[in-house]
Structures are given as C-alpha cells and as structure tokens.
Amino acid sequence: MLSKLGNRLFHYRNVLFPIFYLALFIPSKPVFQSNFRAEIIGCIIILGGMLVRSVTIGLVYIVRGGKNRTIYAEDLVTGGIYSLCRNPMYFGNILLLLGFAFFANSLLFISVFFPLFILFYLAIIEAEEAFLENKFGETFAEYRKNVNYLLPDLRKTKKAFKGQKFKWKKVIYKEHNGFFIFFSGIFLLMFYKGQINLLPLVFIITGLAFLNGMVKYMKWKHPENET
C-alpha cells in the first residue's frame, strides 16, 4: 500500500515542499516562547538541509525520474554520500522542512503537517526502492543491507569522500531554484511575523530573483557546467 501511494506521490514530489510550506502560515501555538530561539534553531537545521543537498548534488547526483515523472534509474550509485545513506536528498529535504517549522515556531506544523510530510516521503522512498530492487536485484539487496536508510552513517565519511571531487558549479546550476525558494521562504516568514516591512521584502525577493535569473542565463550560455 505504501509503495502504491509512493508511486502516485512521486509524480508530484517537486511540489510537495511548496505545498507544505504554505501550511507554515496557518496560525498556531508556538513551540518556544522565544521567537529568537526558534529562529536560531530553525536556521541551523535549514542550513544543515541545504548542506546535505549541496554535497549530494556536488559529488554524485542521481536522477530518478523518467518519462511523465515516473520512477526510473539508469544505474545504481552506491559510492560517495550514497555510501553513508541511501536517500540523502530526501534526508536534506526533511531537514529543510523541519528547519522551517522551527523558524515559523509552529507547534501545529511540527505536530501535524511535518509527520504527514514524513509519511509521504517514506512512501516515495518505498516506491523507489521497490523499483531499484526489481531492476538491480541482489546488487541492490546487498547495498540496502549495508547502508543506512535515511540517517547518514558519519563513521564512514572519510572513506566515502576519499577521491571525490566536489563540483560547486554543478550545485549552483542544479540548486539555484532551490536556493531562491529557501531564502525567499525565510524572508516571507519574517514578513508574516512582522519582523520586516513590505518594501524591504520586495527589494530582497527582487534581488534573489535577479540572482536566480543570472544563473539561468549562465546555464543557457554554459550548459556543460551542469554535469
């Protein structure tokens, strides 16, 4: 059942984060009495999520989507960060949304929407791994037996990254839309909480949009940096 749900959700996985993000604006009791403490914790977790995603993309990026956004994979990648955990991108996304939940200081989101987000992601992972097991058989079964499901095994970090070359340009080219969404999301929440006014918000979002547009232009001029 979980795998069937995951196959359906996979088609819409790229809009799950924005949809859940909107729930952060639903009025809620706070997690902490101090907004400042909540925002510091939130920022640390958000940056952790961005770091996990960036390291994953900058070392070995796996495309698991085929025609009509269905689950698909050409190869089974088991090296680099994928030797620490099997689903680092999803782990990064979970950290991001948890960070935003704390930044918004929303008890409702942490207690209701975040667990629902986890359920949806677990369903997608279940569907992906069912596909990989069907395609790669014993090779994937052995990989699954020896590598963590979601939480990175930091004891293997030195071995995992040995000989790896980090491609920061690839991170910028593939993650620029994400950076725009994440940073814009922080400032929109600050505006919602009355911490910044509309005019500064407009200037900030415009600046971020300009930078995002510049990267899109660079991608068009130098597409080779995306690989």
C-alpha positions as a printed NumPy array, in Angstrom:
array([[  0.   ,   0.   ,   0.   ],
       [  2.789,   2.422,   0.939],
       [  4.621,   1.685,  -2.316],
       [  1.463,   2.323,  -4.377],
       [  0.967,   5.655,  -2.613],
       [  4.614,   6.468,  -3.255],
       [  4.29 ,   5.86 ,  -6.993],
       [  1.41 ,   8.325,  -7.129],
       [  3.17 ,  10.912,  -4.973],
       [  6.424,  10.607,  -6.952],
       [  4.787,  12.33 ,  -9.908],
       [  4.144,  15.388,  -7.713],
       [  7.186,  15.175,  -5.414],
       [  8.618,  18.513,  -6.568],
       [  5.509,  20.401,  -5.42 ],
       [  5.206,  18.676,  -2.04 ],
       [  7.644,  21.042,  -0.359],
       [  5.945,  24.271,  -1.567],
       [  2.505,  22.934,  -0.608],
       [  3.62 ,  22.042,   2.89 ],
       [  5.475,  25.346,   3.155],
       [  2.162,  27.195,   2.806],
       [  0.919,  25.398,   5.922],
       [  3.559,  27.26 ,   7.932],
       [  1.372,  30.366,   7.672],
       [ -1.569,  28.751,   9.483],
       [ -1.884,  30.402,  12.936],
       [ -0.561,  28.117,  15.663],
       [  0.597,  27.972,  19.245],
       [  4.389,  28.452,  19.446],
       [  6.916,  25.711,  20.11 ],
       [  9.111,  28.124,  22.075],
       [  8.096,  31.244,  23.942],
       [ 11.159,  32.936,  22.46 ],
       [ 10.859,  33.518,  18.704],
       [ 14.584,  34.256,  18.595],
       [ 15.47 ,  30.806,  19.951],
       [ 13.095,  29.158,  17.476],
       [ 14.622,  31.078,  14.565],
       [ 18.197,  30.234,  15.54 ],
       [ 17.363,  26.528,  15.797],
       [ 15.413,  26.756,  12.536],
       [ 18.246,  28.458,  10.652],
       [ 20.775,  25.868,  11.831],
       [ 18.564,  22.994,  10.639],
       [ 17.756,  24.763,   7.341],
       [ 21.453,  25.297,   6.639],
       [ 22.059,  21.645,   7.502],
       [ 19.443,  20.596,   4.942],
       [ 20.942,  22.861,   2.294],
       [ 24.399,  21.457,   3.033],
       [ 23.22 ,  17.851,   2.668],
       [ 21.525,  18.635,  -0.642],
       [ 24.548,  20.575,  -1.919],
       [ 27.023,  17.835,  -1.029],
       [ 24.791,  15.231,  -2.675],
       [ 24.476,  17.246,  -5.881],
       [ 28.107,  18.376,  -5.94 ],
       [ 29.501,  14.844,  -5.699],
       [ 27.144,  12.319,  -7.333],
       [ 23.678,  13.443,  -8.365],
       [ 21.14 ,  10.714,  -9.171],
       [ 18.219,  11.33 , -11.49 ],
       [ 15.373,   9.004, -10.519],
       [ 12.699,  10.321, -12.812],
       [ 11.747,   9.127, -16.265],
       [  9.051,   9.966, -18.781],
       [  5.958,  11.573, -17.227],
       [  7.883,  11.886, -13.952],
       [  7.717,   8.201, -13.138],
       [ 10.37 ,   6.363, -11.13 ],
       [ 13.361,   5.466, -13.269],
       [ 17.112,   4.922, -12.85 ],
       [ 19.856,   4.072, -15.335],
       [ 22.444,   2.989, -12.776],
       [ 22.691,   2.037,  -9.12 ],
       [ 25.03 ,   4.541,  -7.481],
       [ 26.473,   3.319,  -4.188],
       [ 29.569,   5.5  ,  -3.746],
       [ 30.203,   8.921,  -2.228],
       [ 27.463,  10.219,   0.001],
       [ 25.277,   7.307,  -1.152],
       [ 27.538,   5.041,   0.882],
       [ 26.508,   6.953,   4.022],
       [ 22.763,   6.647,   3.443],
       [ 20.553,   5.527,   0.597],
       [ 18.393,   8.66 ,   0.386],
       [ 20.496,  11.758,   1.142],
       [ 18.384,  14.177,  -0.936],
       [ 15.229,  13.215,   0.912],
       [ 17.087,  13.496,   4.216],
       [ 18.126,  17.028,   3.218],
       [ 14.543,  17.924,   2.298],
       [ 13.259,  16.627,   5.629],
       [ 15.824,  18.743,   7.469],
       [ 14.776,  21.776,   5.448],
       [ 11.1  ,  21.465,   6.245],
       [ 11.817,  20.755,   9.919],
       [ 14.019,  23.842,   9.98 ],
       [ 11.256,  25.972,   8.506],
       [  8.819,  24.542,  11.065],
       [ 11.056,  25.713,  13.9  ],
       [ 11.751,  29.043,  12.18 ],
       [  7.983,  29.622,  11.949],
       [  7.713,  28.484,  15.586],
       [  4.605,  26.497,  14.661],
       [  3.5  ,  23.743,  17.028],
       [  0.678,  22.851,  14.631],
       [  3.083,  22.251,  11.778],
       [  5.517,  20.163,  13.823],
       [  2.79 ,  18.018,  15.357],
       [  0.521,  17.573,  12.302],
       [  1.958,  18.61 ,   8.937],
       [  5.569,  17.519,   9.448],
       [  4.623,  13.9  ,  10.334],
       [  2.377,  13.858,   7.238],
       [  5.296,  15.089,   5.133],
       [  7.465,  12.283,   6.564],
       [  4.773,   9.728,   5.685],
       [  4.603,  10.968,   2.093],
       [  8.383,  10.844,   1.726],
       [  8.583,   7.358,   3.222],
       [  6.002,   6.244,   0.663],
       [  8.05 ,   7.726,  -2.191],
       [ 11.228,   6.087,  -0.886],
       [  9.427,   2.755,  -0.565],
       [  8.279,   3.011,  -4.187],
       [ 11.752,   3.98 ,  -5.423],
       [ 13.443,   1.157,  -3.56 ],
       [ 10.895,  -1.359,  -4.84 ],
       [ 11.788,  -0.232,  -8.369],
       [ 15.526,  -0.465,  -7.673],
       [ 15.204,  -3.916,  -6.127],
       [ 13.227,  -5.129,  -9.114],
       [ 15.781,  -3.718, -11.558],
       [ 19.086,  -4.436,  -9.802],
       [ 18.119,  -7.49 ,  -7.753],
       [ 20.79 ,  -8.866,  -5.41 ],
       [ 23.089,  -5.891,  -6.02 ],
       [ 20.54 ,  -3.527,  -4.515],
       [ 19.605,  -6.007,  -1.785],
       [ 23.255,  -6.125,  -0.673],
       [ 23.514,  -2.34 ,  -0.835],
       [ 20.348,  -1.95 ,   1.247],
       [ 21.673,  -4.384,   3.836],
       [ 24.915,  -2.463,   4.344],
       [ 23.852,   1.204,   4.027],
       [ 21.535,   3.216,   6.258],
       [ 18.031,   4.01 ,   5.053],
       [ 17.884,   7.748,   5.763],
       [ 20.283,   8.898,   8.501],
       [ 23.898,   9.183,   7.247],
       [ 26.432,   6.903,   8.922],
       [ 29.055,   9.529,   9.72 ],
       [ 31.592,   6.879,  10.72 ],
       [ 32.062,   6.149,   7.004],
       [ 32.546,   9.8  ,   5.989],
       [ 36.317,   9.704,   5.423],
       [ 36.131,   6.591,   3.258],
       [ 33.049,   7.818,   1.39 ],
       [ 34.597,  11.112,   0.314],
       [ 38.083,   9.805,  -0.433],
       [ 38.947,  10.601,  -4.049],
       [ 35.693,  12.524,  -4.579],
       [ 35.775,  15.904,  -6.316],
       [ 33.173,  18.449,  -5.314],
       [ 31.677,  20.357,  -8.297],
       [ 30.38 ,  23.63 ,  -6.878],
       [ 29.264,  24.894, -10.3  ],
       [ 27.005,  21.871, -10.653],
       [ 25.471,  22.706,  -7.277],
       [ 24.702,  26.272,  -8.368],
       [ 23.322,  25.174, -11.732],
       [ 21.078,  22.441, -10.325],
       [ 20.13 ,  24.013,  -6.997],
       [ 19.624,  27.695,  -7.877],
       [ 15.836,  27.424,  -7.868],
       [ 16.01 ,  25.694,  -4.503],
       [ 18.24 ,  28.417,  -3.051],
       [ 15.792,  31.035,  -4.307],
       [ 12.846,  29.236,  -2.705],
       [ 14.611,  28.567,   0.594],
       [ 15.922,  32.092,   1.159],
       [ 12.711,  33.695,  -0.096],
       [ 10.81 ,  31.421,   2.278],
       [ 12.771,  32.689,   5.275],
       [ 12.089,  36.33 ,   4.46 ],
       [  8.405,  35.682,   3.709],
       [  8.028,  34.132,   7.15 ],
       [  9.794,  37.124,   8.695],
       [  7.338,  39.421,   6.896],
       [  4.408,  37.312,   8.063],
       [  5.62 ,  37.621,  11.657],
       [  6.017,  41.385,  11.306],
       [  9.807,  41.37 ,  11.517],
       [ 10.354,  43.156,   8.203],
       [  8.17 ,  45.547,   6.236],
       [  6.817,  45.099,   2.71 ],
       [  9.329,  47.375,   0.965],
       [ 12.459,  45.578,   2.263],
       [ 10.782,  42.266,   1.436],
       [ 10.16 ,  43.368,  -2.152],
       [ 13.793,  44.504,  -2.526],
       [ 15.113,  41.237,  -1.084],
       [ 12.878,  38.981,  -3.204],
       [ 13.697,  41.055,  -6.292],
       [ 17.417,  40.707,  -5.59 ],
       [ 17.115,  36.971,  -5.098],
       [ 15.061,  36.665,  -8.291],
       [ 17.722,  38.647, -10.173],
       [ 20.485,  36.321,  -8.952],
       [ 18.371,  33.315,  -9.869],
       [ 17.807,  34.772, -13.334],
       [ 21.55 ,  35.315, -13.76 ],
       [ 22.228,  31.659, -13.02 ],
       [ 19.55 ,  30.636, -15.539],
       [ 21.325,  32.793, -18.11 ],
       [ 24.687,  31.205, -17.227],
       [ 23.135,  27.762, -17.635],
       [ 21.935,  28.746, -21.081],
       [ 25.379,  30.074, -22.038],
       [ 27.427,  27.288, -20.418],
       [ 25.277,  24.145, -20.102],
       [ 28.391,  21.965, -19.722],
       [ 28.769,  23.136, -16.106],
       [ 25.542,  21.347, -15.195],
       [ 27.192,  17.926, -15.401]])
